[in-house]
Amino acid sequence: MSKNREPALRVIGLRKAFGDHVAVDDIHLTVPAGSFYGLVGPNGAGKTTTLAMAVGLLRPDAGSAEIFGVDVWRDPVQAKALIGVLPDGNAMPERLTGREVLTYLGQLRGLPPAVVAERTDELLRVLELDSAERTLVIEYSTGMRKKIGLAVALLHAPRLLVLDEPFEAVDPVSSAMIRTILRGFVDSGGSVIVSSHVMALVERLCDHVGVISDGRVVAAGPLADVRGSGTLEDAFVDLVGARTGGMEGLAWLTS
Amino acid sequence: MAHLLTPGQAVLARNMIRMRLAVMRNSLRGDNASNLYTGVSLGLVLALATIAVAVLWPVHLPVTLAVWLSGWIFGPIFVGGGSEALRPEYFSMLPATPGRIAAALLAGAFAGPAPAVNLVALLSLPVYGWRFGPAGVLVGLAAAVLTLVTMVMISRVVVALIGLFVRSRATAAAVGVVTGTVIALCGNGWAPVAALGGASWSPLFVRVLPSGWGVAAIEAPWFLALAILAANAAVIALLLAAWSGLLARRVVSAARGGVPPRRGTPRPLPAAGGARIAAAKELRVWGRDLVRVQLLATALSFAVVMPLLLVTIGAWIMVPFTGLIAIVMGAATSANLYGSDGTALWLTLMTPGAERADVRGRQLAWLVVVGPAALALSLAGTLASGLTWAWPWVLGLLPALLGGGAGVVVLLAVTSLVPGTDPHRRGGNPLSTGADETAETSLAWLVLLAVPATALPAAGAILLNPWAGVVTGVLTGVLSAWGLGRIAYRRLESHGVELLNLMKYGPAPEPGEPTTADLPTHHRIGVTISYLIAWLPLFPQGLAPLVMKVLGVEERVWFLALYLPPVWQWPTIIFMIAIGLLMYGYAILTPMRLSSSSSATR
């Protein structure tokens, strides 16, 4: 029972350097159980690196990560049973069809084949991948890759979903459907952490946000606290630092 | 309003050259730089040797140049499509005709070390021409440039043909069969030449090859020389036209990553868990990955052709061992199992306890793919050869090597992984995995050494008592597959994350951690040469005659020791084995010794 009071994900002092470049510098985050958490930040802020370390796919230089109180690096088997992950840009078993990927991974996890078959059918149908029965994953479009990745993350009914850019390259209809799935998952007691740089989406979906910039947390907490009186986008630009941008340098384009 | 710009030919070519050089400069880090310097040094040694041939043994110049040509043709096939620093896809949106882009890409193709080294080798032509006076030197110079362009063009056309037409299992297997046959010819090709009385027609043959046109032009009267050079230029123009056509088709062909076409919905996976489901997955990959189809075909065709070549001179000695050769080659060509799947490893790591099932599944699948073929080839070969003494050897070594292969491939796949490009990010060449070819080749050599080593106990037992050897073979085979597989999955459990990130981000730059790149140049060249030729004294000139002497086989084949007076035979065999072992020892231990001494001083 004690696990229910533990946060879904607690990240303590994570740090990672690639050569001389410090990608993540002493990051602390707490994702409360049952929350829908948005991790936002500009490109290259360290979101992907942080999430990879939090789920056990990248060994941190320092710090630790706990999932419902289970240390990811000390007790990986138990921690991995609790989470479903969608990493950004990793390969899949490319030469299997979508159905084969789900069947293979489900049975590899030790789920009964009948359960795997039933869930696979349902996931393929809901995510509209069932029309591509003969297509290997390597031939999938970017959006289809996201969807099969999401199906893999959901397959074993985890308690925490860690999704890196789940809406990128996904068409609006699929995006709405994924949002519905995730909402339902949180309403039924699950926890979700998504990374994104689409502020409007995070604002609509999440109840908690963490803002990362240059490998550090610049703000974190309930959505209302972080955004204050304005929009999340305004708060984000304030926090990360406004950049002058635009057309003044591109005179040749408008002439 | 912006106006339409079409880049001029010269500008385009100059930019391609700059871009190619920039890519090369940026990739010159760590092992890449080391490989480049080693390759260039070796190439220069060979180029100077070619010039020496032109001076000392001019008769053999055409055949020497034919070797260079075969390097241009088969090098890219062996290493999976050649360097793709400038992919044609990058330039598909340039507003220029395919012909212009092809010509510019060709200019880019020359901005590398290989053509420069080859040009040095081709300076052997004017050197040879010196014998025919100043006109000979002039013709030789012109021929050197034309031959270089021809060789590079032929190489590009071969790569483009592969990229475009290897789209099915049949074509991938065909490329594999050709590759395996050529490797076998490199080893035993002398046998059919000798059987056909090759000395009489070979001088004409090597002059008819594109590599020999220069020599033919130098030797010909001036008008014929000019005609040959003009014809060569015309061939270049034709090749360029063919290449630009192929490139244009490649750019618009959508296939990626070497996926064969499929007919229907695949049959369902078996309702199993653990290693069985992992094996089922792996078996499907074997059938659906054209790179694996090609490599397997290479291994099997080499195993079949190599012994058959000796049959042309009446030597059946290797035929019973066809299946055993197939096992060792099959292991060598599947040594990078995890590297070829790329970052898909994350799924194994995120599935609790899946590492063991994955390793065992890959072992099972490898055995299913290689085992039946090896068994059939062994039985057929031994029966066909009629060599009854070979039975205990075949039956004892077969299980030993199969088990050893199943153990070694997974162990080396996790300890010596060579990162490539993820399958879904590969370019238009279906046989290129984007991995560092030099590293993949040394991994294959490591397998070629390690797998036979696992069969040594069985071989020893066969010498004592043939049927005890069969039992030993089964036992050591099972033990190797089980034990080495166990080490492999333990390693995957403890270091899987590091392997994943090696594939995702490349080797971690750890300050103070020495790599092969830190070896002094002479050691680096020495290590490479040792890897390349150490097998020659150890296996064909050492262990093979040893086995034949022990068995009392009366065939000399091409084993130096067996041609010597009896009193010198054993010392020669021991000397050859010692040389081979010393070279391997040097190649393996020197980098280790240097790295341990530098980490000790850290």
Short mmCIF file of C-alpha atoms in Angstrom, two decimals, chain A:
data_model
loop_
_atom_site.label_atom_id
_atom_site.label_comp_id
_atom_site.label_asym_id
_atom_site.label_seq_id
_atom_site.Cartn_x
_atom_site.Cartn_y
_atom_site.Cartn_z
CA MET A 1 0.00 0.00 0.00
CA SER A 2 2.84 2.37 0.74
CA LYS A 3 3.55 2.58 -2.97
CA ASN A 4 0.37 4.53 -3.55
CA ARG A 5 1.67 7.39 -1.48
CA GLU A 6 4.97 7.43 -3.31
CA PRO A 7 5.26 9.81 -6.27
CA ALA A 8 4.98 8.11 -9.65
CA LEU A 9 8.41 9.40 -10.58
CA ARG A 10 11.01 11.11 -8.45
CA VAL A 11 14.22 12.32 -10.02
CA ILE A 12 16.98 13.41 -7.66
CA GLY A 13 20.02 15.36 -8.80
CA LEU A 14 20.37 13.78 -12.23
CA ARG A 15 23.40 14.88 -14.17
CA LYS A 16 24.78 13.83 -17.56
CA ALA A 17 27.64 15.18 -19.62
CA PHE A 18 28.54 14.15 -23.14
CA GLY A 19 32.21 14.99 -23.38
CA ASP A 20 32.50 18.65 -22.40
CA HIS A 21 28.84 19.39 -22.97
CA VAL A 22 26.69 19.13 -19.83
CA ALA A 23 23.28 18.08 -21.17
CA VAL A 24 21.54 17.67 -17.81
CA ASP A 25 22.78 19.50 -14.75
CA ASP A 26 21.41 18.53 -11.34
CA ILE A 27 17.75 18.02 -12.22
CA HIS A 28 15.17 17.40 -9.47
CA LEU A 29 11.59 16.55 -10.44
CA THR A 30 8.63 14.97 -8.69
CA VAL A 31 5.69 13.61 -10.65
CA PRO A 32 2.83 12.98 -8.18
CA ALA A 33 0.95 9.72 -8.54
CA GLY A 34 -2.20 10.20 -10.63
CA SER A 35 -0.97 13.37 -12.29
CA PHE A 36 -0.65 14.30 -15.95
CA TYR A 37 2.78 15.92 -16.05
CA GLY A 38 4.12 18.02 -18.91
CA LEU A 39 7.85 18.46 -19.33
CA VAL A 40 8.54 21.48 -21.51
CA GLY A 41 11.62 23.22 -22.71
CA PRO A 42 13.29 24.57 -25.84
CA ASN A 43 15.05 22.24 -28.32
CA GLY A 44 18.19 20.81 -26.77
CA ALA A 45 17.15 21.70 -23.19
CA GLY A 46 17.75 18.14 -21.96
CA LYS A 47 14.19 16.72 -21.90
CA THR A 48 15.01 13.54 -23.80
CA THR A 49 18.20 12.96 -21.82
CA THR A 50 16.36 13.44 -18.53
CA LEU A 51 13.58 11.02 -19.46
CA ALA A 52 16.07 8.42 -20.75
CA MET A 53 17.90 8.53 -17.40
CA ALA A 54 14.63 8.46 -15.45
CA VAL A 55 13.48 5.20 -17.05
CA GLY A 56 16.83 3.42 -17.10
CA LEU A 57 17.89 3.77 -20.72
CA LEU A 58 20.84 6.09 -20.07
CA ARG A 59 23.21 5.77 -17.12
CA PRO A 60 23.44 9.11 -15.27
CA ASP A 61 26.78 10.54 -14.15
CA ALA A 62 25.16 11.40 -10.84
CA GLY A 63 21.75 11.30 -9.17
CA SER A 64 19.01 8.71 -9.04
CA ALA A 65 15.49 8.03 -10.22
CA GLU A 66 12.64 6.25 -8.43
CA ILE A 67 9.41 4.92 -9.88
CA PHE A 68 6.75 4.51 -7.18
CA GLY A 69 9.64 4.36 -4.74
CA VAL A 70 11.56 1.69 -6.66
CA ASP A 71 15.09 2.74 -7.59
CA VAL A 72 15.45 2.43 -11.37
CA TRP A 73 19.15 1.64 -11.26
CA ARG A 74 19.23 -0.58 -8.18
CA ASP A 75 16.09 -2.62 -8.87
CA PRO A 76 15.60 -2.31 -12.63
CA VAL A 77 13.41 -5.39 -13.09
CA GLN A 78 10.75 -4.25 -10.62
CA ALA A 79 10.90 -0.64 -11.83
CA LYS A 80 10.52 -1.63 -15.47
CA ALA A 81 7.43 -3.70 -14.70
CA LEU A 82 5.69 -0.49 -13.56
CA ILE A 83 6.34 1.75 -16.58
CA GLY A 84 5.53 2.02 -20.26
CA VAL A 85 7.96 4.09 -22.29
CA LEU A 86 7.89 5.85 -25.66
CA PRO A 87 11.41 7.12 -26.34
CA ASP A 88 12.13 9.59 -29.13
CA GLY A 89 13.88 8.27 -32.23
CA ASN A 90 14.86 4.77 -31.12
CA ALA A 91 14.52 1.88 -33.55
CA MET A 92 11.85 -0.80 -33.20
CA PRO A 93 12.00 -4.44 -34.27
CA GLU A 94 11.87 -2.94 -37.76
CA ARG A 95 11.27 -6.05 -39.77
CA LEU A 96 8.11 -7.10 -37.96
CA THR A 97 4.60 -5.88 -38.73
CA GLY A 98 2.78 -3.87 -36.09
CA ARG A 99 0.83 -6.92 -34.95
CA GLU A 100 4.00 -9.00 -34.74
CA VAL A 101 5.77 -6.33 -32.66
CA LEU A 102 2.96 -6.27 -30.09
CA THR A 103 2.58 -10.07 -30.04
CA TYR A 104 6.33 -10.57 -29.65
CA LEU A 105 6.78 -8.00 -26.89
CA GLY A 106 3.67 -9.06 -25.00
CA GLN A 107 4.63 -12.72 -24.97
CA LEU A 108 8.24 -11.83 -24.16
CA ARG A 109 6.89 -10.09 -21.07
CA GLY A 110 5.17 -13.30 -20.09
CA LEU A 111 1.58 -12.17 -20.70
CA PRO A 112 -0.70 -15.09 -21.69
CA PRO A 113 -0.90 -15.33 -25.51
CA ALA A 114 -4.71 -14.98 -25.48
CA VAL A 115 -4.48 -11.73 -23.50
CA VAL A 116 -1.77 -10.46 -25.83
CA ALA A 117 -3.89 -11.26 -28.89
CA GLU A 118 -6.91 -9.48 -27.46
CA ARG A 119 -4.99 -6.35 -26.44
CA THR A 120 -3.10 -6.29 -29.74
CA ASP A 121 -6.33 -6.36 -31.70
CA GLU A 122 -7.77 -3.55 -29.62
CA LEU A 123 -4.66 -1.36 -29.71
CA LEU A 124 -4.23 -1.73 -33.47
CA ARG A 125 -7.87 -0.87 -34.02
CA VAL A 126 -7.99 2.12 -31.69
CA LEU A 127 -4.70 3.52 -33.04
CA GLU A 128 -5.85 2.86 -36.63
CA LEU A 129 -2.87 0.67 -37.45
CA ASP A 130 -4.98 -2.37 -38.33
CA SER A 131 -5.14 -1.43 -42.00
CA ALA A 132 -1.38 -1.88 -42.30
CA GLU A 133 -1.31 -5.59 -41.49
CA ARG A 134 1.29 -6.38 -44.13
CA THR A 135 3.48 -3.34 -43.60
CA LEU A 136 6.75 -3.77 -41.72
CA VAL A 137 7.51 -1.11 -39.10
CA ILE A 138 10.53 0.02 -41.15
CA GLU A 139 8.06 1.15 -43.84
CA TYR A 140 5.84 3.08 -41.40
CA SER A 141 5.51 6.84 -41.64
CA THR A 142 6.78 8.96 -38.74
CA GLY A 143 3.29 9.31 -37.30
CA MET A 144 2.65 5.57 -37.54
CA ARG A 145 5.94 4.93 -35.75
CA LYS A 146 4.75 7.14 -32.88
CA LYS A 147 1.50 5.23 -32.70
CA ILE A 148 3.07 1.76 -32.65
CA GLY A 149 5.50 3.06 -30.01
CA LEU A 150 2.55 4.23 -27.93
CA ALA A 151 0.87 0.84 -28.36
CA VAL A 152 4.05 -0.85 -27.09
CA ALA A 153 4.08 1.45 -24.06
CA LEU A 154 0.42 0.68 -23.26
CA LEU A 155 0.44 -3.06 -23.98
CA HIS A 156 1.27 -4.34 -20.49
CA ALA A 157 -1.02 -1.85 -18.69
CA PRO A 158 1.71 0.03 -16.79
CA ARG A 159 1.09 2.39 -13.86
CA LEU A 160 3.24 5.19 -15.26
CA LEU A 161 3.60 6.24 -18.90
CA VAL A 162 6.76 8.10 -19.89
CA LEU A 163 6.23 9.55 -23.37
CA ASP A 164 8.85 11.58 -25.21
CA GLU A 165 7.20 13.89 -27.75
CA PRO A 166 4.16 11.62 -28.26
CA PHE A 167 2.32 14.10 -30.48
CA GLU A 168 5.12 14.96 -32.87
CA ALA A 169 4.28 14.19 -36.52
CA VAL A 170 0.90 12.73 -35.52
CA ASP A 171 -2.10 13.94 -37.53
CA PRO A 172 -4.81 15.98 -35.72
CA VAL A 173 -7.36 13.15 -35.67
CA SER A 174 -4.90 10.64 -34.20
CA SER A 175 -3.63 13.29 -31.81
CA ALA A 176 -7.14 13.86 -30.44
CA MET A 177 -7.60 10.12 -30.06
CA ILE A 178 -4.28 9.73 -28.21
CA ARG A 179 -5.27 12.59 -25.90
CA THR A 180 -8.51 10.79 -25.12
CA ILE A 181 -6.64 7.56 -24.34
CA LEU A 182 -4.20 9.35 -22.04
CA ARG A 183 -6.95 11.31 -20.28
CA GLY A 184 -8.83 8.09 -19.65
CA PHE A 185 -5.66 6.47 -18.35
CA VAL A 186 -5.10 9.29 -15.84
CA ASP A 187 -8.79 9.36 -14.82
CA SER A 188 -8.58 5.68 -13.96
CA GLY A 189 -5.61 6.25 -11.65
CA GLY A 190 -2.64 6.06 -13.99
CA SER A 191 0.17 8.63 -14.17
CA VAL A 192 1.60 10.18 -17.31
CA ILE A 193 4.64 12.29 -18.05
CA VAL A 194 4.94 13.74 -21.55
CA SER A 195 7.62 15.96 -23.00
CA SER A 196 6.66 18.52 -25.60
CA HIS A 197 7.42 21.97 -26.88
CA VAL A 198 3.86 22.68 -27.89
CA MET A 199 2.69 24.89 -25.00
CA ALA A 200 -0.98 25.00 -25.95
CA LEU A 201 -1.14 21.22 -25.90
CA VAL A 202 0.53 20.88 -22.52
CA GLU A 203 -1.71 23.62 -21.10
CA ARG A 204 -4.83 21.83 -22.31
CA LEU A 205 -3.75 18.38 -21.15
CA CYS A 206 -1.54 18.55 -18.09
CA ASP A 207 -2.20 19.40 -14.46
CA HIS A 208 1.49 19.70 -13.56
CA VAL A 209 4.40 21.12 -15.56
CA GLY A 210 8.16 21.23 -15.32
CA VAL A 211 10.14 23.72 -17.39
CA ILE A 212 13.71 22.77 -18.31
CA SER A 213 16.22 25.07 -19.95
CA ASP A 214 19.91 24.43 -20.54
CA GLY A 215 19.78 21.21 -18.55
CA ARG A 216 18.24 22.78 -15.42
CA VAL A 217 14.73 22.98 -13.98
CA VAL A 218 13.65 26.63 -14.07
CA ALA A 219 10.11 26.06 -12.80
CA ALA A 220 8.03 23.08 -11.69
CA GLY A 221 4.73 22.44 -9.97
CA PRO A 222 0.96 22.55 -10.57
CA LEU A 223 0.08 24.19 -13.89
CA ALA A 224 -1.71 27.14 -12.26
CA ASP A 225 1.35 27.97 -10.12
CA VAL A 226 3.80 27.84 -13.02
CA ARG A 227 1.80 29.89 -15.52
CA GLY A 228 0.47 32.46 -13.02
CA SER A 229 -2.01 34.88 -14.51
CA GLY A 230 -0.96 34.65 -18.19
CA THR A 231 -0.72 31.74 -20.58
CA LEU A 232 1.85 28.96 -20.26
CA GLU A 233 3.51 30.25 -23.41
CA ASP A 234 4.04 33.72 -21.86
CA ALA A 235 5.40 32.16 -18.69
CA PHE A 236 7.67 29.91 -20.75
CA VAL A 237 9.11 32.78 -22.76
CA ASP A 238 9.68 34.71 -19.52
CA LEU A 239 11.37 31.75 -17.86
CA VAL A 240 13.52 30.62 -20.76
CA GLY A 241 14.35 34.12 -21.92
CA ALA A 242 12.75 35.87 -24.85
CA ARG A 243 14.69 35.77 -28.05
CA THR A 244 14.51 38.49 -30.62
CA GLY A 245 13.51 36.66 -33.67
CA GLY A 246 12.17 37.18 -36.95
CA MET A 247 12.14 38.78 -40.19
CA GLU A 248 14.46 41.71 -39.78
CA GLY A 249 17.47 39.65 -40.92
CA LEU A 250 15.79 38.02 -43.90
CA ALA A 251 15.26 41.01 -46.11
CA TRP A 252 15.98 39.05 -49.31
CA LEU A 253 13.05 36.77 -48.63
CA THR A 254 10.45 39.53 -48.61
CA SER A 255 11.89 41.78 -51.30
#
